[in-house]
GROMACS .gro file of C-alpha atoms in nm:
model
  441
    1UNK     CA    1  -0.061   0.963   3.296
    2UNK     CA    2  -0.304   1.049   2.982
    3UNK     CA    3  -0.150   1.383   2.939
    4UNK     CA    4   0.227   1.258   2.980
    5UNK     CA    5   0.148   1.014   2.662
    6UNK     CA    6   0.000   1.302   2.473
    7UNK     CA    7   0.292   1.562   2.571
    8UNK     CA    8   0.520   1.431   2.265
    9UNK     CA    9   0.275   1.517   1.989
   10UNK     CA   10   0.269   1.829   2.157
   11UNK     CA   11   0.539   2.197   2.111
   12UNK     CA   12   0.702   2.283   2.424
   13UNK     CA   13   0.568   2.560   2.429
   14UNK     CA   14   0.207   2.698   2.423
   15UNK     CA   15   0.061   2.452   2.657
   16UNK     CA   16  -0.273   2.630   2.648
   17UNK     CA   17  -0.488   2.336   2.502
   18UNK     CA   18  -0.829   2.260   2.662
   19UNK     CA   19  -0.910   1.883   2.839
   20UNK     CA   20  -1.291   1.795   2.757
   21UNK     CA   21  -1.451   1.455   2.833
   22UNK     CA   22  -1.647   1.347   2.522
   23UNK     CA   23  -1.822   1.020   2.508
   24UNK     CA   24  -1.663   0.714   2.256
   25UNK     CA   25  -1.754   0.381   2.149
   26UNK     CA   26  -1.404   0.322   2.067
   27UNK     CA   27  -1.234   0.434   2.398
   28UNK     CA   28  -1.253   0.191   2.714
   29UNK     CA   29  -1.200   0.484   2.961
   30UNK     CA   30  -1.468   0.672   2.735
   31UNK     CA   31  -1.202   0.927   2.813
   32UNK     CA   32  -0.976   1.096   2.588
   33UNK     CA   33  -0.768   1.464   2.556
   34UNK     CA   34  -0.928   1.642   2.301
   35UNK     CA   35  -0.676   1.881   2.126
   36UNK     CA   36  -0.759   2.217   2.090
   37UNK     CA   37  -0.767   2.349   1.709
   38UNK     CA   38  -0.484   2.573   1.724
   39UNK     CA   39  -0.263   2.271   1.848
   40UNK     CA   40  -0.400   2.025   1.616
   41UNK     CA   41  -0.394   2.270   1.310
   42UNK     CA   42  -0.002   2.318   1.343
   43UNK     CA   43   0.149   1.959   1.283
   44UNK     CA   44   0.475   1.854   1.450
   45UNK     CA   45   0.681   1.768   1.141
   46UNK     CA   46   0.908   1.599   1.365
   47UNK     CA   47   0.997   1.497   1.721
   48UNK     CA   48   1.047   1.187   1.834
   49UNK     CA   49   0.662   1.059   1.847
   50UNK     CA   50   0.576   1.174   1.478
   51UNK     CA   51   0.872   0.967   1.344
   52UNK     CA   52   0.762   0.697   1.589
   53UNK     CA   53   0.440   0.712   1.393
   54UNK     CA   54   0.617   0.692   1.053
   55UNK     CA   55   0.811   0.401   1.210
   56UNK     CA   56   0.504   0.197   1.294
   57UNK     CA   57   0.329   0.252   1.019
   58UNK     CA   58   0.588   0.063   0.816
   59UNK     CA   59   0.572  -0.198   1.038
   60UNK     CA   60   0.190  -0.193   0.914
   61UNK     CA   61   0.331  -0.185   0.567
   62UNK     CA   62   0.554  -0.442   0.590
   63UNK     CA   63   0.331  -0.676   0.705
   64UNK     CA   64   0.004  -0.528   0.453
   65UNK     CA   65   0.238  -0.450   0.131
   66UNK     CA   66   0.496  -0.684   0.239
   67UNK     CA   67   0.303  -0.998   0.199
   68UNK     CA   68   0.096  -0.885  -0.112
   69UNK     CA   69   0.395  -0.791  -0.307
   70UNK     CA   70   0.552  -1.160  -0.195
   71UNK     CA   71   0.230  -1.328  -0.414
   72UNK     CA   72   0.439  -1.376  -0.707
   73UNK     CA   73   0.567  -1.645  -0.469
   74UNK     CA   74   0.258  -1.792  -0.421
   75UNK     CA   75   0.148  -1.747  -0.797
   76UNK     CA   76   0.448  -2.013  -0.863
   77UNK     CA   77   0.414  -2.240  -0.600
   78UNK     CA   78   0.027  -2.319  -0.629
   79UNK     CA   79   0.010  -2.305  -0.992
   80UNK     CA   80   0.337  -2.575  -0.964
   81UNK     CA   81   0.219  -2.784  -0.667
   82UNK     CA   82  -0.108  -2.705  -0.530
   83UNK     CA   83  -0.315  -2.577  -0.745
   84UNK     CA   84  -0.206  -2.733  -1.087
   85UNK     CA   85  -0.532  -2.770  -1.244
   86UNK     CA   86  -0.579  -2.397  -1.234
   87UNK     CA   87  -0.447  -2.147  -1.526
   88UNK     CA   88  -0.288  -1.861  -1.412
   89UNK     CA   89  -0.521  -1.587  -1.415
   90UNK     CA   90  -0.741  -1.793  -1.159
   91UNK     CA   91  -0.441  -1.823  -0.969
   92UNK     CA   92  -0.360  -1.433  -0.973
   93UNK     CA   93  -0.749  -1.353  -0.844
   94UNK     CA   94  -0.608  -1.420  -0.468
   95UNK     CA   95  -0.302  -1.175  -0.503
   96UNK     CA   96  -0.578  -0.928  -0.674
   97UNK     CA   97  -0.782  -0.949  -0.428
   98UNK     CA   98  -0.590  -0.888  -0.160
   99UNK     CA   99  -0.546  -0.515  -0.323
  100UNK     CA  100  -0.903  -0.494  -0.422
  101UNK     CA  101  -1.001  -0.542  -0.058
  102UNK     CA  102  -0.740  -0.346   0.092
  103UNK     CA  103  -0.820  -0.063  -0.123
  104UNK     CA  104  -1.237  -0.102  -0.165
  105UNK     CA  105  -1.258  -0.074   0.185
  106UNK     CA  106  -1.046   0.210   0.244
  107UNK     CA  107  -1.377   0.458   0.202
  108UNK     CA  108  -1.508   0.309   0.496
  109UNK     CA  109  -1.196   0.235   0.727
  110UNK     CA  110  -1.068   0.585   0.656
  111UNK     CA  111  -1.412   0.730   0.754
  112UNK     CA  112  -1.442   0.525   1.061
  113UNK     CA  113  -1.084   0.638   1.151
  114UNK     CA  114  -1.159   1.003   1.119
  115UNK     CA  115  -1.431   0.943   1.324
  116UNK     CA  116  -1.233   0.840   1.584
  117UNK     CA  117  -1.206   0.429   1.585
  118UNK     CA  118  -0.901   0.391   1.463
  119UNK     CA  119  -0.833   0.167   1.779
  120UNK     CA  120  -1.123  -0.098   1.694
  121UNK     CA  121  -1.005  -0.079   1.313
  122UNK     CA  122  -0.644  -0.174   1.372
  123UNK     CA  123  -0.718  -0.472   1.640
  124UNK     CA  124  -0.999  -0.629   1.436
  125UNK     CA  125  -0.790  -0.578   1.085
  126UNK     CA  126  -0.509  -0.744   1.262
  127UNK     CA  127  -0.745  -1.065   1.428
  128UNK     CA  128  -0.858  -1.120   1.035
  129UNK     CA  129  -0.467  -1.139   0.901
  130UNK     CA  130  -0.351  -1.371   1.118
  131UNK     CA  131  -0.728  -1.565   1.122
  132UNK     CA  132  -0.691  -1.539   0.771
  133UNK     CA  133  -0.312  -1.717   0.714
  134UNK     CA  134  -0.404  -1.984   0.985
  135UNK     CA  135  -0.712  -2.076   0.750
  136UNK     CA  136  -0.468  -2.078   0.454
  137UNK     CA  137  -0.242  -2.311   0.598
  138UNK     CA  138  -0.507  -2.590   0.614
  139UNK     CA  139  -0.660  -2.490   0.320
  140UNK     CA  140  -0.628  -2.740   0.028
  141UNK     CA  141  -0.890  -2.641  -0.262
  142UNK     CA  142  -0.887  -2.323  -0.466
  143UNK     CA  143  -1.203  -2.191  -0.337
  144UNK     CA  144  -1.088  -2.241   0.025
  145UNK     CA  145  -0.751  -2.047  -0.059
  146UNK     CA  146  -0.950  -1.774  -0.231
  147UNK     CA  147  -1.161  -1.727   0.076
  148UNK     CA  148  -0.869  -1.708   0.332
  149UNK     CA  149  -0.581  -1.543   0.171
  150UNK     CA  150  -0.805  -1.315  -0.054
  151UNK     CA  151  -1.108  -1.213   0.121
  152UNK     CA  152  -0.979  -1.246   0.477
  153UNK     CA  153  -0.632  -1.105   0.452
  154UNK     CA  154  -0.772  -0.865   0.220
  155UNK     CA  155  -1.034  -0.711   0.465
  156UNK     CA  156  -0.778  -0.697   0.682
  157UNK     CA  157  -0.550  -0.520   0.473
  158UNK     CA  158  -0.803  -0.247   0.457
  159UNK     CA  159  -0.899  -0.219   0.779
  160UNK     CA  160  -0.497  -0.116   0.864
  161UNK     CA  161  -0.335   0.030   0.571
  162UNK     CA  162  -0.587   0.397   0.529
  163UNK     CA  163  -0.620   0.442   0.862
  164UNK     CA  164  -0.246   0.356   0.941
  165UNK     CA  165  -0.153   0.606   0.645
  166UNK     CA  166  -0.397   0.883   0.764
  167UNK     CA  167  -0.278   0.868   1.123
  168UNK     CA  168   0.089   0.941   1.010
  169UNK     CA  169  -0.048   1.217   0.773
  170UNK     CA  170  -0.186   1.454   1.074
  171UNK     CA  171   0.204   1.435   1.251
  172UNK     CA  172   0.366   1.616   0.898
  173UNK     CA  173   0.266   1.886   0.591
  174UNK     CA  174   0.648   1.982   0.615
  175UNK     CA  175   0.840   1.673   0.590
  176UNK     CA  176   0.500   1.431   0.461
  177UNK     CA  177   0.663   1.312   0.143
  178UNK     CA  178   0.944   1.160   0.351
  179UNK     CA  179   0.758   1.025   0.642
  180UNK     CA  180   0.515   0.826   0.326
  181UNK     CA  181   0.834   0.712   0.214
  182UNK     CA  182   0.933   0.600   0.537
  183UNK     CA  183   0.575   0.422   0.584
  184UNK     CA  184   0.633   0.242   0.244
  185UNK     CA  185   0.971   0.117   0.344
  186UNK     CA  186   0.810  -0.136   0.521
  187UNK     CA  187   0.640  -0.301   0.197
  188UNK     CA  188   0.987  -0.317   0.045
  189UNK     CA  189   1.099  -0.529   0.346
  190UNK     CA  190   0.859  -0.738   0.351
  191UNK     CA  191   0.898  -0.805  -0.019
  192UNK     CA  192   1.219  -0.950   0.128
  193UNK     CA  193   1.154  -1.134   0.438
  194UNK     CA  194   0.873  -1.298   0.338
  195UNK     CA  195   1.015  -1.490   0.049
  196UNK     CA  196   1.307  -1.562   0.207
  197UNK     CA  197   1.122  -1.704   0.490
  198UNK     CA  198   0.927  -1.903   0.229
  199UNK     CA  199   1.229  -1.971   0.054
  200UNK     CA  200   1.371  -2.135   0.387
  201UNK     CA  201   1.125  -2.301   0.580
  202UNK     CA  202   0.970  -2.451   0.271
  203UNK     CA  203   1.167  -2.765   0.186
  204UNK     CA  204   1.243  -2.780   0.545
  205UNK     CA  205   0.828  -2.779   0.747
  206UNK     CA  206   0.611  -2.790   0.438
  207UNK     CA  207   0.400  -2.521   0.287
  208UNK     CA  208   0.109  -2.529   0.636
  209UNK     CA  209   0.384  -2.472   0.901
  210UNK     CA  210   0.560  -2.186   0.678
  211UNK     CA  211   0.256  -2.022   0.620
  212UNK     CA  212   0.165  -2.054   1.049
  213UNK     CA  213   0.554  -1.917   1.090
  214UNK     CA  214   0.455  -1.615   0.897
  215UNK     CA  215   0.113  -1.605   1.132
  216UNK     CA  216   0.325  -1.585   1.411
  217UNK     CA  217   0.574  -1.278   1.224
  218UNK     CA  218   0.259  -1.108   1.192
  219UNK     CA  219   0.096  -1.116   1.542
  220UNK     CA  220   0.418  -0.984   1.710
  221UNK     CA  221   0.474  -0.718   1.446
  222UNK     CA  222   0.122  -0.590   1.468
  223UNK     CA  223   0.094  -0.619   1.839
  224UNK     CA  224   0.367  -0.352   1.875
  225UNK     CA  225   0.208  -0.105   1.643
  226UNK     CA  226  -0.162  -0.177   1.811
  227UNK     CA  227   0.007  -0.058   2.121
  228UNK     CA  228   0.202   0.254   1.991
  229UNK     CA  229   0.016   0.421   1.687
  230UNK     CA  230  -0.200   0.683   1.790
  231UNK     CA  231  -0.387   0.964   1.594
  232UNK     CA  232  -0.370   1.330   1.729
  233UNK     CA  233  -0.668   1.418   1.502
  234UNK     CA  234  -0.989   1.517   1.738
  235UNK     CA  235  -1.262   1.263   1.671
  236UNK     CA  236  -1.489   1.426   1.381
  237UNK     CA  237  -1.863   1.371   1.387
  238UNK     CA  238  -2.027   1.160   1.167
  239UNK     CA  239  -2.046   1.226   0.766
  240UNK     CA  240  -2.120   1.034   0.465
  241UNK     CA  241  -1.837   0.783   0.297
  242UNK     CA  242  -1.789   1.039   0.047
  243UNK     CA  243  -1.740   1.398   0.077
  244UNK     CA  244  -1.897   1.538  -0.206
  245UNK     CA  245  -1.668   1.883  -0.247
  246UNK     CA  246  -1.398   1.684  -0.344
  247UNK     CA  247  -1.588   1.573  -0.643
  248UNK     CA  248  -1.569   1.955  -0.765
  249UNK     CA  249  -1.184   1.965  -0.728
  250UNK     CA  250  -1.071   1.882  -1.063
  251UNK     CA  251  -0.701   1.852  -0.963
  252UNK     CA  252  -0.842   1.585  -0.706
  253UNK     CA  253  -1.050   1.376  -0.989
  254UNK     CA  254  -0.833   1.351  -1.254
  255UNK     CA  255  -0.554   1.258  -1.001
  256UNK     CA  256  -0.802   0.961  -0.894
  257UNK     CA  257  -0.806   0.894  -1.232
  258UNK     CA  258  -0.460   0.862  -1.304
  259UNK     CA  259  -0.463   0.613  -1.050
  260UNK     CA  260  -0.719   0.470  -1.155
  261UNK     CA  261  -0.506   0.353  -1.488
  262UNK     CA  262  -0.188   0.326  -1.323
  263UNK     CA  263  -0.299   0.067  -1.049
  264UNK     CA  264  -0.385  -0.189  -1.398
  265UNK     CA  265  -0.029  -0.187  -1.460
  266UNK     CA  266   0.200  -0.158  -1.162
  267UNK     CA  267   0.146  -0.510  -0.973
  268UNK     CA  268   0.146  -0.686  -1.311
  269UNK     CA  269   0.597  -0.754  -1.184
  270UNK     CA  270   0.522  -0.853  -0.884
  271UNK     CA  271   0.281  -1.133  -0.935
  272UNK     CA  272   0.377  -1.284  -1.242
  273UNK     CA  273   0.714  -1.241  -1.250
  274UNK     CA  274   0.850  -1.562  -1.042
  275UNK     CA  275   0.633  -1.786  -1.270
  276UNK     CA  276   0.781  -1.619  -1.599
  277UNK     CA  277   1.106  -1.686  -1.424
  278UNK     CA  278   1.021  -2.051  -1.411
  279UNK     CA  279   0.808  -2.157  -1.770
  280UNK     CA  280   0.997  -1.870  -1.983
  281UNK     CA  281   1.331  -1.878  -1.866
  282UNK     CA  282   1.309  -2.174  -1.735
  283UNK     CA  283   1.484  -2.090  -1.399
  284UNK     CA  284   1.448  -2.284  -1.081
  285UNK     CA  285   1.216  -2.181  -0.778
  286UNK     CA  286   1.470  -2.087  -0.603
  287UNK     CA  287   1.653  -1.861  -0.879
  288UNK     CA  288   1.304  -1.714  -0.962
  289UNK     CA  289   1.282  -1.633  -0.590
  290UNK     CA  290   1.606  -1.434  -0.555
  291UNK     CA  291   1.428  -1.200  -0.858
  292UNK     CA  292   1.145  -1.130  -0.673
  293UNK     CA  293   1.339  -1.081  -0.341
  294UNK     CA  294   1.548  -0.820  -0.560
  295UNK     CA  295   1.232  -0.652  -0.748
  296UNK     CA  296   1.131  -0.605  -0.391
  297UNK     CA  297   1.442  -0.488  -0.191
  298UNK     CA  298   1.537  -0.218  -0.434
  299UNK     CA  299   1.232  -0.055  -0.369
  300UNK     CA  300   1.352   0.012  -0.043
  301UNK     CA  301   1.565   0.297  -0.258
  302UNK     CA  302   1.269   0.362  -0.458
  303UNK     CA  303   1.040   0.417  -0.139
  304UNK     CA  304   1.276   0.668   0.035
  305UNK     CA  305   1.480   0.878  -0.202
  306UNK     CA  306   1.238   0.997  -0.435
  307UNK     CA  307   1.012   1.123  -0.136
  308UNK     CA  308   1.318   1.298   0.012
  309UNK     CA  309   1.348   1.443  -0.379
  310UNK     CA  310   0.984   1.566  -0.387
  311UNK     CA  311   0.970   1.715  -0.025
  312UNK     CA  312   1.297   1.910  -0.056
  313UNK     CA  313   1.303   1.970  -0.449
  314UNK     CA  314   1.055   1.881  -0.719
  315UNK     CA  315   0.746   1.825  -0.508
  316UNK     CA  316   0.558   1.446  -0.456
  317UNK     CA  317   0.333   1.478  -0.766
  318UNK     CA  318   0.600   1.595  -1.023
  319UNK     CA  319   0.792   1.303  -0.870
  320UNK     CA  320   0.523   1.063  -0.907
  321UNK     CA  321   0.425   1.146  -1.309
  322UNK     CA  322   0.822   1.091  -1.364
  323UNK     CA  323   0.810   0.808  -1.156
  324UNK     CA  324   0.480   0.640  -1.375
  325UNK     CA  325   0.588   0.744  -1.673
  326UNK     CA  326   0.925   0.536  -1.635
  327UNK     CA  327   0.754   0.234  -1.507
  328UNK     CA  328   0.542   0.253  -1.799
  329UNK     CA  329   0.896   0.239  -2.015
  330UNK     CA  330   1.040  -0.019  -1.799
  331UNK     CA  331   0.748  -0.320  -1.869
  332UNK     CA  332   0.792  -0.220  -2.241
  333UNK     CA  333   1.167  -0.259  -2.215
  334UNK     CA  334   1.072  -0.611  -2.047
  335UNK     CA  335   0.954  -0.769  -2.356
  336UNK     CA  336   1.309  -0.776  -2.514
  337UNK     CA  337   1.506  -0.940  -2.200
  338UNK     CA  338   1.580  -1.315  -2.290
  339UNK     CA  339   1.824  -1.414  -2.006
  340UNK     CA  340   1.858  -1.474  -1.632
  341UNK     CA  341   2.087  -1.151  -1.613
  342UNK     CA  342   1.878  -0.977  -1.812
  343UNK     CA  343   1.610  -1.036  -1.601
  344UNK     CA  344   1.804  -0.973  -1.253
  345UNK     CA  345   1.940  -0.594  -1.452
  346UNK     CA  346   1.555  -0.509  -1.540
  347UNK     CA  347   1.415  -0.635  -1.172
  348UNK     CA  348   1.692  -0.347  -1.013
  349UNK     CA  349   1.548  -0.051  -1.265
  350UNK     CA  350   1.195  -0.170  -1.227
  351UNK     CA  351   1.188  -0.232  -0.834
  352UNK     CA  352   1.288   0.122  -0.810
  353UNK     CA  353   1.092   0.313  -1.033
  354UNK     CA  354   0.780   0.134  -0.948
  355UNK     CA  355   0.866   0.151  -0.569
  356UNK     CA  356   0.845   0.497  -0.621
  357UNK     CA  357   0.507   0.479  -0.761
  358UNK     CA  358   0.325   0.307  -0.490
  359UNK     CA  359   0.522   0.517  -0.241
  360UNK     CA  360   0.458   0.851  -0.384
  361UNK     CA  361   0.076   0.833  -0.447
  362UNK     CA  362  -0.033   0.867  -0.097
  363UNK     CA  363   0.165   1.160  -0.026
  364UNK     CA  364   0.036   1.350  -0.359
  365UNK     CA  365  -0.315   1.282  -0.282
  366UNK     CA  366  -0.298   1.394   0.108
  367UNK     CA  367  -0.102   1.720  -0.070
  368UNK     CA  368  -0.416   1.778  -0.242
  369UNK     CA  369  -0.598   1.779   0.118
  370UNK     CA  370  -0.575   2.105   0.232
  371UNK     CA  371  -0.849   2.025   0.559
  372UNK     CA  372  -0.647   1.753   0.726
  373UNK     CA  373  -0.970   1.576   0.941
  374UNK     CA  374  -1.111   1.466   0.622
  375UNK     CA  375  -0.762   1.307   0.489
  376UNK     CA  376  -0.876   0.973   0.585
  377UNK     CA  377  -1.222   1.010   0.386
  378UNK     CA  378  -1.073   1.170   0.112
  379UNK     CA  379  -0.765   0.922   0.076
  380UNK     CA  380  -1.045   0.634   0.108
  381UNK     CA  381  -1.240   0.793  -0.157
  382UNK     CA  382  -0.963   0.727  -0.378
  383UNK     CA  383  -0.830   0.389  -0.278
  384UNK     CA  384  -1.203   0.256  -0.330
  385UNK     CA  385  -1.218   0.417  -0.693
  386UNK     CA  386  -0.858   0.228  -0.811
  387UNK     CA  387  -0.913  -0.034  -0.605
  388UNK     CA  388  -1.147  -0.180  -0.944
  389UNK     CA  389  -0.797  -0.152  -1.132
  390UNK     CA  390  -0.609  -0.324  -0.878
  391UNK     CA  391  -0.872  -0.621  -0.868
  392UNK     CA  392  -0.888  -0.720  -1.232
  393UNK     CA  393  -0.508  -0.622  -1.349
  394UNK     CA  394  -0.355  -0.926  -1.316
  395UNK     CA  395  -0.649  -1.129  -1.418
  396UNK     CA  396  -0.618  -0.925  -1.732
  397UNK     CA  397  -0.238  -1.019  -1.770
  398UNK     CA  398  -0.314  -1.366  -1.737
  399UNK     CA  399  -0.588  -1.384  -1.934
  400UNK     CA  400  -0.356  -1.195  -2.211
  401UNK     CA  401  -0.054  -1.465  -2.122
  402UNK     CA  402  -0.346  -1.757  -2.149
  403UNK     CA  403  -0.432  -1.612  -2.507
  404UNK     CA  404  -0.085  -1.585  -2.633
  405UNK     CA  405  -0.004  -1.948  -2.556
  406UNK     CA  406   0.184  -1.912  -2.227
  407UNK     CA  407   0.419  -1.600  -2.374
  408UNK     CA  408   0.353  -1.217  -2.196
  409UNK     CA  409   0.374  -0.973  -2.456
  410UNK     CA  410   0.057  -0.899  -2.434
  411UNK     CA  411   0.013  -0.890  -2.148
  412UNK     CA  412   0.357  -0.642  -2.125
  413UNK     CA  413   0.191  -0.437  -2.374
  414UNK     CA  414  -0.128  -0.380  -2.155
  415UNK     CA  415   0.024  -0.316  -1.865
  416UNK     CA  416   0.262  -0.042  -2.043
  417UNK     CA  417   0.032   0.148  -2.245
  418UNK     CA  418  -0.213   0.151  -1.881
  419UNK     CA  419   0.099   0.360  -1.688
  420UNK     CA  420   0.159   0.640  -1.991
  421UNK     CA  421  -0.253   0.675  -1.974
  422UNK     CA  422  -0.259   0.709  -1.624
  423UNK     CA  423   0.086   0.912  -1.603
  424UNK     CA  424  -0.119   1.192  -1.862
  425UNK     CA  425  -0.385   1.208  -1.646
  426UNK     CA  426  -0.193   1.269  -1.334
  427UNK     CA  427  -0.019   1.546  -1.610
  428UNK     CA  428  -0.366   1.727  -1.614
  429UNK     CA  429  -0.371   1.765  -1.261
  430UNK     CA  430  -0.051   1.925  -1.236
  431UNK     CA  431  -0.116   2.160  -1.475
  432UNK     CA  432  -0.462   2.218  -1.288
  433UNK     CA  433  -0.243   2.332  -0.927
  434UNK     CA  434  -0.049   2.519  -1.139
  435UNK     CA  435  -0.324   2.710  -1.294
  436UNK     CA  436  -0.499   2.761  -0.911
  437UNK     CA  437  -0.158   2.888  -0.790
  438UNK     CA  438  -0.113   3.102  -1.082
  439UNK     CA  439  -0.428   3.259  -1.000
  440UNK     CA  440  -0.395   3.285  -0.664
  441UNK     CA  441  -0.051   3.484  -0.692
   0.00000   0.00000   0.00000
């Protein structure tokens, strides 16, 4: 039975792999098939059960990404009804963090899941999601929404998205931009469904029995992928959090770096723009809604066809500095719309481009991986560096929007000029690869 569920990660030819018992923590059998290198070294890039991977792990996204990119919901409705006596940039510290978390802890999940616990990771990340939107739903103070939405959704978040992402990465070198793109599909589909749901059920149940309803979405969508992800990376032994060789690959730091600037302005969109909707252009919830819900389905374009662009032409970080340097251009361009239509023509353009930021990154850096059983370290080393950025962006924007008397340029301005900083940075460490290929030919 153990080997029939391991065939499809498998070729079809070559079955000369050796069976060893080794003893886990994480395992209930304290059994497992331990791949031989040859096998794991050589990567699918395809087959049914690698795309099954890619397949799941949107489902991960969708319900990780999904929801955080759906804040600028949120943002609106509790600084508009239940949270009126905060400002904004209180407000936007639960959206932020939700990344922070989700990123900080990535060091540690990704570790853990190298290590061969991805199975205890992904069960007790998905217990804290749901735990943490039942709390939110009879939460009615700030503090008590800051606790469950951020800090228990957000360890959640982390305990699921690196380990998710590093599983996927061991099925694919080949064909890994498009199976990342296929991963963050599922963040651009929840940017859909889970404003429409709050959209719908809203008026209808009240904000407690939406927020349970989108409990329940989550605990059936994360059952399934608890039950059919699984990594065909060996177990590694124990190491540090950090792997300290990667701090001597300059292509690999100043690419962290990059991030590192680009994460301050990315989610600045998505979590303010349904309340500019509302106090600039004075739009209803509803109307400001539909923005967000199209902000968030056009990245579905912006999650897939760039990462079939850099796998079969340009490569994922070429991709990714045109793909932050034109986010960077499209908040700037945001200061001069003044109208609904306007707004709804920008949202296409930026959804996109900015899709294709988020979507790109994690295929670039596992590029830069050349030993694939410390992808999950390495990508965690990362996430916990930028996850700083992603923690006090927004706060920054609406500090900037509190300063300015309620208006965003400002805040526009910040968020700009932080995606052409980080978009030269991730310049340097192209031209670093180019230089070690140069050499090496």
């Amino acid at each position: 039975m153990l080997s029939t569920w391991k065939n499809p990660v498998m070729k079809e030819k070559d079955h000369n792999y050796d069976v060893e018992e080794f003893s886990s923590l994480d395992d209930a059998s304290n059994k497992s098939l331990k791949i031989s290198n040859s096998e794991f070294d050589t990567p699918p890039n395809g087959g049914w059960f690698a795309w099954l991977q890619a397949g799941l792990c949107s489902l991960v996204m969708l319900n990780t990404w999904g929801l955080i990119n759906s804040f600028g919901v949120f943002q609106s409705y509790y600084h508009h009804t239940l949270l009126t006596e905060e400002d904004p940039s209180s407000i936007s510290w639960i959206g932020s963090l939700q990344v922070f978390l989700l990123f900080f802890i990535g060091a540690f999940s990704g570790n853990l899941s190298d290590m061969g616990f991805f199975r205890s990771l992904f069960l007790s990340g998905s217990i804290l999601i749901v735990l943490g939107l039942l709390m939110t739903s009879f939460a009615t103070s700030y503090w008590q929404i800051l606790f469950a939405q951020g800090v228990f959704i957000g360890i959640g978040n982390g305990l699921l998205f690196c380990p998710s992402l590093s599983v996927v990465t061991t099925y694919f070198t080949s064909r890994r931009s498009i199976a990342m793109g296929i991963c963050a599909s599922g963040s651009a589909i929840g940017g859909i469904i889970f404003p429409a749901l709050f959209s719908s059920l809203l008026p209808v149940i009240g904000f407690s029995w939406t927020i349970r309803a989108a409990a329940l979405v989550e605990f059936i969508c994360l059952s399934m992928c608890a039950i059919g992800l699984r990594s065909r990376a060996p177990p590694k032994k124990a190491s540090g959090l950090f792997d300290r060789e990667s701090l001597k690959d300059t292509s690999y730091v100043l690419f962290a770096w990059g991030m590192f600037f680009n994460l301050w302005g990315v989610y600045f969109a998505a979590h303010y723009i349904t309340l500019y909707s509302t106090t600039i252009l004075n739009l209803s919830s509803k109307e400001a809604m539909g923005i967000l819900m199209v902000l968030n389905g056009v990245g579905l374009i912006g999650r897939v066809v760039p990462n079939f662009l850099a796998d079969f032409y340009a490569g994922s970080l070429n991709v990714l500095i045109i793909a932050c340097v034109s986010t960077g251009v499209m908040i700037f361009s945001w200061i001069f719309v003044s109208n609904q239509n306007g707004l709804y023509i920008w949202a296409v353009f930026y959804g996109i481009v900015s899709a294709a930021v988020q979507s790109l990154y994690p295929a670039a850096l596992s590029n830069l991986t050349k030993d694939i059983s410390k992808s999950g370290t390495r990508m965690g080393m990362v996430l916990t560096f930028i996850s700083f950025t992603a923690l006090t962006g927004a706060p920054i924007a609406g500090e900037l929007i509190e300063r300015q008397g309620g208006k965003y340029m400002y805040a526009q301005i910040f968020s700009g000029l932080s995606l052409i900083v980080g978009s030269g940075f991730l310049i340097g460490s192209r031209m670093v690869q180019s230089r070690k290929l140069a050499f090496k030919i």
